[in-house]
Tab-separated table of C-alpha atoms in Angstrom:
chain	number	residue	atom	x	y	z
J	1	UNK	CA	-10.530	39.889	-26.595
J	2	UNK	CA	-9.215	37.609	-23.885
J	3	UNK	CA	-11.567	35.755	-21.616
J	4	UNK	CA	-10.236	36.886	-18.242
J	5	UNK	CA	-12.803	35.096	-16.165
J	6	UNK	CA	-15.088	32.290	-17.241
J	7	UNK	CA	-18.578	31.754	-15.897
J	8	UNK	CA	-18.981	30.059	-12.526
J	9	UNK	CA	-19.374	26.306	-12.901
J	10	UNK	CA	-22.754	24.779	-12.059
J	11	UNK	CA	-21.113	21.422	-11.262
J	12	UNK	CA	-20.662	22.508	-7.628
J	13	UNK	CA	-24.417	22.394	-7.120
J	14	UNK	CA	-24.432	18.757	-6.131
J	15	UNK	CA	-20.887	18.639	-4.797
J	16	UNK	CA	-21.924	18.137	-1.182
J	17	UNK	CA	-24.087	15.118	-1.922
J	18	UNK	CA	-21.493	13.563	-4.214
J	19	UNK	CA	-18.765	13.967	-1.611
J	20	UNK	CA	-20.942	12.364	1.054
J	21	UNK	CA	-21.780	9.469	-1.256
J	22	UNK	CA	-18.131	8.939	-2.204
J	23	UNK	CA	-16.974	9.023	1.415
J	24	UNK	CA	-19.695	6.615	2.501
J	25	UNK	CA	-19.003	4.227	-0.381
J	26	UNK	CA	-15.269	4.305	0.359
J	27	UNK	CA	-15.920	3.573	4.036
J	28	UNK	CA	-18.191	0.628	3.202
J	29	UNK	CA	-15.628	-0.861	0.789
J	30	UNK	CA	-12.855	-0.418	3.349
J	31	UNK	CA	-14.924	-2.148	6.039
J	32	UNK	CA	-15.786	-5.037	3.698
J	33	UNK	CA	-12.124	-5.501	2.785
J	34	UNK	CA	-11.213	-5.453	6.464
J	35	UNK	CA	-13.871	-8.092	7.150
J	36	UNK	CA	-12.471	-10.309	4.409
J	37	UNK	CA	-8.955	-10.028	5.770
J	38	UNK	CA	-10.137	-10.598	9.338
J	39	UNK	CA	-12.104	-13.656	8.287
J	40	UNK	CA	-8.987	-15.169	6.791
J	41	UNK	CA	-6.712	-14.256	9.659
J	42	UNK	CA	-9.072	-15.059	12.533
J	43	UNK	CA	-10.797	-18.042	10.935
J	44	UNK	CA	-14.211	-16.401	11.255
J	45	UNK	CA	-16.838	-18.560	9.624
J	46	UNK	CA	-17.941	-17.508	6.169
J	47	UNK	CA	-21.556	-17.361	7.374
J	48	UNK	CA	-20.713	-14.870	10.155
J	49	UNK	CA	-18.580	-12.812	7.799
J	50	UNK	CA	-21.399	-12.729	5.234
J	51	UNK	CA	-23.978	-11.646	7.819
J	52	UNK	CA	-21.705	-8.922	9.090
J	53	UNK	CA	-20.979	-7.759	5.531
J	54	UNK	CA	-24.721	-7.516	4.849
J	55	UNK	CA	-25.108	-5.482	8.020
J	56	UNK	CA	-22.339	-3.091	6.986
J	57	UNK	CA	-23.850	-2.741	3.504
J	58	UNK	CA	-27.218	-1.970	5.067
J	59	UNK	CA	-25.678	0.701	7.256
J	60	UNK	CA	-23.948	2.181	4.198
J	61	UNK	CA	-27.192	2.273	2.205
J	62	UNK	CA	-29.049	3.884	5.091
J	63	UNK	CA	-26.270	6.463	5.442
J	64	UNK	CA	-26.475	7.313	1.743
J	65	UNK	CA	-30.253	7.604	1.983
J	66	UNK	CA	-30.014	9.879	5.012
J	67	UNK	CA	-27.438	12.056	3.188
J	68	UNK	CA	-29.708	12.279	0.135
J	69	UNK	CA	-32.719	13.218	2.262
J	70	UNK	CA	-30.677	15.840	4.117
J	71	UNK	CA	-29.482	17.327	0.823
J	72	UNK	CA	-33.052	17.347	-0.507
J	73	UNK	CA	-34.247	19.077	2.658
J	74	UNK	CA	-31.537	21.718	2.289
J	75	UNK	CA	-32.601	22.256	-1.341
J	76	UNK	CA	-36.224	22.658	-0.214
J	77	UNK	CA	-35.158	25.188	2.406
J	78	UNK	CA	-33.141	27.136	-0.171
J	79	UNK	CA	-36.054	27.073	-2.633
J	80	UNK	CA	-38.419	28.299	0.084
J	81	UNK	CA	-36.021	31.080	1.031
J	82	UNK	CA	-35.716	32.074	-2.633
J	83	UNK	CA	-39.513	32.109	-2.934
J	84	UNK	CA	-39.832	34.311	0.160
J	85	UNK	CA	-37.212	36.727	-1.148
J	86	UNK	CA	-38.938	36.905	-4.540
J	87	UNK	CA	-42.348	37.588	-2.969
J	88	UNK	CA	-40.810	40.274	-0.747
J	89	UNK	CA	-39.060	41.883	-3.725
J	90	UNK	CA	-42.195	41.845	-5.873
J	91	UNK	CA	-44.231	43.271	-3.001
J	92	UNK	CA	-41.675	46.037	-2.510
J	93	UNK	CA	-41.655	46.939	-6.208
J	94	UNK	CA	-45.458	46.921	-6.368
J	95	UNK	CA	-46.030	48.879	-3.177
J	96	UNK	CA	-44.475	52.165	-4.340
J	97	UNK	CA	-46.284	52.613	-7.691
J	98	UNK	CA	-49.587	51.392	-6.252
J	99	UNK	CA	-49.327	53.846	-3.353
J	100	UNK	CA	-48.500	56.632	-5.801
J	101	UNK	CA	-51.435	55.668	-8.026
J	102	UNK	CA	-53.794	55.732	-5.053
J	103	UNK	CA	-52.643	59.224	-4.045
J	104	UNK	CA	-52.849	60.479	-7.629
J	105	UNK	CA	-56.365	59.086	-8.076
J	106	UNK	CA	-57.458	60.814	-4.883
J	107	UNK	CA	-55.857	64.047	-6.092
J	108	UNK	CA	-57.514	63.838	-9.510
J	109	UNK	CA	-60.845	63.135	-7.850
J	110	UNK	CA	-60.410	66.274	-5.733
J	111	UNK	CA	-62.421	69.098	-7.319
J	112	UNK	CA	-59.943	71.666	-5.998
J	113	UNK	CA	-57.216	70.485	-8.437
J	114	UNK	CA	-57.110	72.592	-11.617
J	115	UNK	CA	-57.190	71.132	-15.112
J	116	UNK	CA	-53.456	71.559	-15.777
J	117	UNK	CA	-52.524	69.748	-12.553
J	118	UNK	CA	-55.084	67.045	-13.282
J	119	UNK	CA	-53.517	66.431	-16.714
J	120	UNK	CA	-50.057	66.254	-15.127
J	121	UNK	CA	-51.297	63.746	-12.547
J	122	UNK	CA	-52.897	61.636	-15.281
J	123	UNK	CA	-49.565	61.551	-17.147
J	124	UNK	CA	-47.826	60.400	-13.957
J	125	UNK	CA	-50.462	57.695	-13.523
J	126	UNK	CA	-49.813	56.458	-17.070
J	127	UNK	CA	-46.079	56.241	-16.270
J	128	UNK	CA	-46.741	54.096	-13.186
J	129	UNK	CA	-49.185	51.891	-15.095
J	130	UNK	CA	-46.612	51.306	-17.875
J	131	UNK	CA	-44.013	50.424	-15.237
J	132	UNK	CA	-46.350	47.900	-13.597
J	133	UNK	CA	-47.280	46.450	-16.981
J	134	UNK	CA	-43.607	46.028	-17.898
J	135	UNK	CA	-42.874	44.314	-14.590
J	136	UNK	CA	-45.748	41.868	-15.072
J	137	UNK	CA	-44.681	41.138	-18.654
J	138	UNK	CA	-41.081	40.548	-17.544
J	139	UNK	CA	-42.139	38.224	-14.723
J	140	UNK	CA	-44.364	36.293	-17.103
J	141	UNK	CA	-41.585	36.004	-19.691
J	142	UNK	CA	-39.042	34.891	-17.087
J	143	UNK	CA	-41.374	32.198	-15.744
J	144	UNK	CA	-42.126	30.963	-19.282
J	145	UNK	CA	-38.430	30.756	-20.186
J	146	UNK	CA	-37.528	28.879	-17.004
J	147	UNK	CA	-40.506	26.518	-17.528
J	148	UNK	CA	-39.456	25.836	-21.131
J	149	UNK	CA	-42.773	27.190	-22.381
J	150	UNK	CA	-41.399	29.242	-25.291
J	151	UNK	CA	-40.991	28.325	-28.945
J	152	UNK	CA	-37.467	29.297	-29.961
J	153	UNK	CA	-36.716	30.318	-33.545
J	154	UNK	CA	-33.210	28.883	-33.718
J	155	UNK	CA	-31.155	29.525	-36.846
J	156	UNK	CA	-27.718	30.662	-37.924
J	157	UNK	CA	-27.180	34.236	-36.765
J	158	UNK	CA	-24.339	36.588	-37.668
J	159	UNK	CA	-23.742	38.302	-34.334
J	160	UNK	CA	-21.701	41.160	-35.809
J	161	UNK	CA	-24.736	42.335	-37.778
J	162	UNK	CA	-27.005	41.875	-34.750
J	163	UNK	CA	-24.637	43.899	-32.537
J	164	UNK	CA	-24.372	46.696	-35.114
J	165	UNK	CA	-28.154	46.842	-35.535
J	166	UNK	CA	-28.747	47.000	-31.776
J	167	UNK	CA	-26.093	49.662	-31.170
J	168	UNK	CA	-27.553	51.858	-33.930
J	169	UNK	CA	-30.989	51.551	-32.308
J	170	UNK	CA	-29.575	52.521	-28.890
J	171	UNK	CA	-27.524	55.519	-30.090
J	172	UNK	CA	-30.310	58.120	-29.639
J	173	UNK	CA	-30.788	57.063	-26.002
J	174	UNK	CA	-27.037	57.169	-25.398
J	175	UNK	CA	-26.778	60.577	-27.082
J	176	UNK	CA	-29.591	61.927	-24.914
J	177	UNK	CA	-27.552	60.964	-21.844
J	178	UNK	CA	-24.304	62.283	-23.379
J	179	UNK	CA	-22.797	58.798	-23.427
J	180	UNK	CA	-20.678	57.582	-26.321
J	181	UNK	CA	-21.447	54.071	-27.571
J	182	UNK	CA	-19.159	52.153	-29.907
J	183	UNK	CA	-18.415	48.646	-31.160
J	184	UNK	CA	-15.256	46.545	-31.399
J	185	UNK	CA	-15.848	43.458	-33.518
J	186	UNK	CA	-13.190	40.812	-34.030
J	187	UNK	CA	-12.052	39.596	-37.400
J	188	UNK	CA	-13.660	36.569	-38.950
J	189	UNK	CA	-17.121	35.074	-38.904
J	190	UNK	CA	-19.169	35.497	-35.734
J	191	UNK	CA	-21.866	32.943	-36.440
J	192	UNK	CA	-23.905	31.196	-33.769
J	193	UNK	CA	-27.076	29.129	-33.761
J	194	UNK	CA	-29.515	31.295	-31.876
J	195	UNK	CA	-32.897	32.955	-31.733
J	196	UNK	CA	-32.006	36.438	-33.038
J	197	UNK	CA	-34.968	38.165	-31.405
J	198	UNK	CA	-34.093	36.781	-27.953
J	199	UNK	CA	-30.370	37.505	-28.280
J	200	UNK	CA	-31.190	41.040	-29.349
J	201	UNK	CA	-33.353	41.311	-26.236
J	202	UNK	CA	-30.257	40.421	-24.200
J	203	UNK	CA	-28.196	43.047	-26.032
J	204	UNK	CA	-30.862	45.703	-25.460
J	205	UNK	CA	-31.002	44.848	-21.745
J	206	UNK	CA	-27.226	44.982	-21.270
J	207	UNK	CA	-26.647	48.112	-23.359
J	208	UNK	CA	-29.542	49.992	-21.739
J	209	UNK	CA	-28.263	49.092	-18.252
J	210	UNK	CA	-24.756	50.206	-19.239
J	211	UNK	CA	-26.007	53.554	-20.587
J	212	UNK	CA	-28.096	54.215	-17.469
J	213	UNK	CA	-25.151	53.504	-15.175
J	214	UNK	CA	-22.638	55.594	-17.117
J	215	UNK	CA	-22.205	59.281	-16.263
J	216	UNK	CA	-22.266	62.015	-18.904
J	217	UNK	CA	-19.141	62.043	-21.109
J	218	UNK	CA	-18.627	58.350	-20.330
J	219	UNK	CA	-18.676	55.521	-22.853
J	220	UNK	CA	-20.166	52.091	-23.528
J	221	UNK	CA	-18.285	49.592	-25.687
J	222	UNK	CA	-19.835	46.467	-27.195
J	223	UNK	CA	-17.269	43.852	-28.206
J	224	UNK	CA	-17.642	40.501	-29.952
J	225	UNK	CA	-15.011	37.951	-30.900
J	226	UNK	CA	-14.914	34.299	-31.895
J	227	UNK	CA	-13.137	31.758	-29.727
J	228	UNK	CA	-12.327	28.103	-30.471
J	229	UNK	CA	-15.831	26.886	-29.600
J	230	UNK	CA	-17.831	29.961	-28.579
J	231	UNK	CA	-18.653	33.499	-29.608
J	232	UNK	CA	-18.133	35.945	-26.753
J	233	UNK	CA	-19.944	39.278	-26.532
J	234	UNK	CA	-19.132	41.919	-23.938
J	235	UNK	CA	-20.856	45.152	-22.936
J	236	UNK	CA	-18.444	47.360	-20.975
J	237	UNK	CA	-19.162	50.772	-19.453
J	238	UNK	CA	-17.236	53.436	-17.582
J	239	UNK	CA	-19.772	53.727	-14.792
J	240	UNK	CA	-19.539	53.107	-11.059
J	241	UNK	CA	-18.967	49.374	-11.383
J	242	UNK	CA	-20.283	46.499	-9.285
J	243	UNK	CA	-18.653	45.488	-5.971
J	244	UNK	CA	-16.864	42.156	-6.293
J	245	UNK	CA	-18.954	40.606	-3.498
J	246	UNK	CA	-22.121	41.247	-5.523
J	247	UNK	CA	-21.095	39.950	-8.950
J	248	UNK	CA	-22.459	36.454	-8.265
J	249	UNK	CA	-25.907	37.792	-7.357
J	250	UNK	CA	-26.676	40.546	-9.852
J	251	UNK	CA	-28.409	38.057	-12.174
J	252	UNK	CA	-30.969	37.152	-9.503
J	253	UNK	CA	-34.473	38.605	-9.991
J	254	UNK	CA	-34.998	41.850	-8.059
J	255	UNK	CA	-31.560	41.676	-6.434
J	256	UNK	CA	-30.652	45.019	-4.873
J	257	UNK	CA	-26.971	45.679	-4.448
J	258	UNK	CA	-25.286	48.418	-2.523
J	259	UNK	CA	-25.160	50.566	-5.656
J	260	UNK	CA	-28.448	49.165	-7.022
J	261	UNK	CA	-26.207	47.271	-9.413
J	262	UNK	CA	-28.697	44.850	-10.919
J	263	UNK	CA	-31.314	47.444	-11.721
J	264	UNK	CA	-31.758	49.916	-14.501
J	265	UNK	CA	-32.738	53.372	-13.309
J	266	UNK	CA	-36.333	52.823	-14.411
J	267	UNK	CA	-36.504	49.026	-14.452
J	268	UNK	CA	-37.805	46.354	-12.132
J	269	UNK	CA	-34.535	44.477	-11.719
J	270	UNK	CA	-35.508	41.640	-14.071
J	271	UNK	CA	-33.419	42.495	-17.134
J	272	UNK	CA	-30.311	40.571	-16.103
J	273	UNK	CA	-32.355	37.613	-14.822
J	274	UNK	CA	-34.162	37.356	-18.172
J	275	UNK	CA	-30.846	37.722	-20.013
J	276	UNK	CA	-29.330	34.862	-18.031
J	277	UNK	CA	-32.347	32.627	-18.685
J	278	UNK	CA	-32.156	33.332	-22.436
J	279	UNK	CA	-28.405	32.756	-22.692
J	280	UNK	CA	-28.460	29.549	-20.636
J	281	UNK	CA	-31.330	28.206	-22.751
J	282	UNK	CA	-29.028	28.678	-25.766
J	283	UNK	CA	-26.377	26.569	-24.032
J	284	UNK	CA	-24.233	29.590	-23.223
J	285	UNK	CA	-23.158	31.446	-20.094
J	286	UNK	CA	-23.289	35.020	-18.821
J	287	UNK	CA	-21.132	36.562	-16.119
J	288	UNK	CA	-19.434	39.701	-14.807
J	289	UNK	CA	-15.860	39.901	-16.066
J	290	UNK	CA	-13.184	41.618	-13.949
J	291	UNK	CA	-11.884	45.033	-14.886
J	292	UNK	CA	-10.033	48.031	-13.518
J	293	UNK	CA	-13.111	50.266	-13.676
J	294	UNK	CA	-16.735	50.233	-14.746
J	295	UNK	CA	-18.745	47.087	-15.387
J	296	UNK	CA	-18.107	44.396	-17.998
J	297	UNK	CA	-20.977	41.997	-18.607
J	298	UNK	CA	-19.959	39.127	-20.881
J	299	UNK	CA	-21.889	36.259	-22.412
J	300	UNK	CA	-20.921	33.351	-24.633
J	301	UNK	CA	-22.839	31.347	-27.220
J	302	UNK	CA	-21.795	28.095	-28.888
J	303	UNK	CA	-20.269	28.866	-32.274
J	304	UNK	CA	-21.590	27.191	-35.409
J	305	UNK	CA	-19.865	23.818	-35.705
J	306	UNK	CA	-18.682	23.742	-32.073
J	307	UNK	CA	-18.566	20.244	-30.637
J	308	UNK	CA	-18.882	18.534	-34.037
C-alpha cells in the first residue's frame, strides 16, 4: 500500500514569525556590516559607529518584538474565532434535540394523546437523550485528550489482530446496510506501541463513518501495512467522497461540509476530531488520502523500534 499523500506538516504554523525574524536579523546584520565598512572608509570615529550600531540593534530588537506581538495577536484572534465557531456548532447541535424534546414532552403531557402514541413519543425522547449524552461524553473526552488528562495504557499492539477484531464487530452493522466490509493486511509484523482501546476507538469511528456514507451494494476496505518507520492503516469506502477543498477541515469538531462529510448520519461531528487527537497523542498522523472515488482516511503510528 503506497502512501500517496502524507499528512500536512505542522511546521508551517510558525512560519510567518520565523520568516519575519530571519528577515529582520538579516537586515540588522547587513546594516552593521555596512556601518563597519563605512567607518573604515569614511574615518568615522569608533565611538560614533558604536552608538549607531547600538541604535540599529535596538531598532532590530523592537522590530522583532513587534512582529512577535503581532503574531501572538493573530493567534489570539484565530483562537477566539475557533471558540466562537465551536460555541455556534454546539448550540446548533443542541437546539434541534432540545426543541424536539420540548415538543414531545408537551405532547406526552397532553391528555388527548393515546397510550400507543405516548409510548412512541417516549421512545423518541430516549433517542434524543442518548444523542445528547453521547455528544456530551464526546466533548468531554476530546477536551481531556487535548488537555493531556488521560492515562494511556501504552504497550505493544499487533494491529492486524486489532483490525480483524474491529471489522468482525462491525460486520452486522455493515450487513444491515447491505455494505460489504473486508480487510487487506500486508505481510509481516504490524506491531506498534499504542493504547489498544483508544486505537480501536479510532477504527470504530472511521469504519462506522465509512459504512454510513456508503450506499447499498457498496464496500468498505480496511488496509494495514508496515512501512520503514510507521504502520499505516487506511479505511476506504465507495461512497460519495469528500470535496478536495474540505479535506483539510473534516477533522475539526462539528465541521459541516457541503456533503456533511465530517459527520456520521447519527453523530455529532466529533468522531474524526477525537480520532485525530488520539492518533496525534500517539505520535502519529491522520489525513485524507487522494483517490479516484469514495473516501480514504489514513492514519500512521510509529512502528516498534522506529527511531532507535
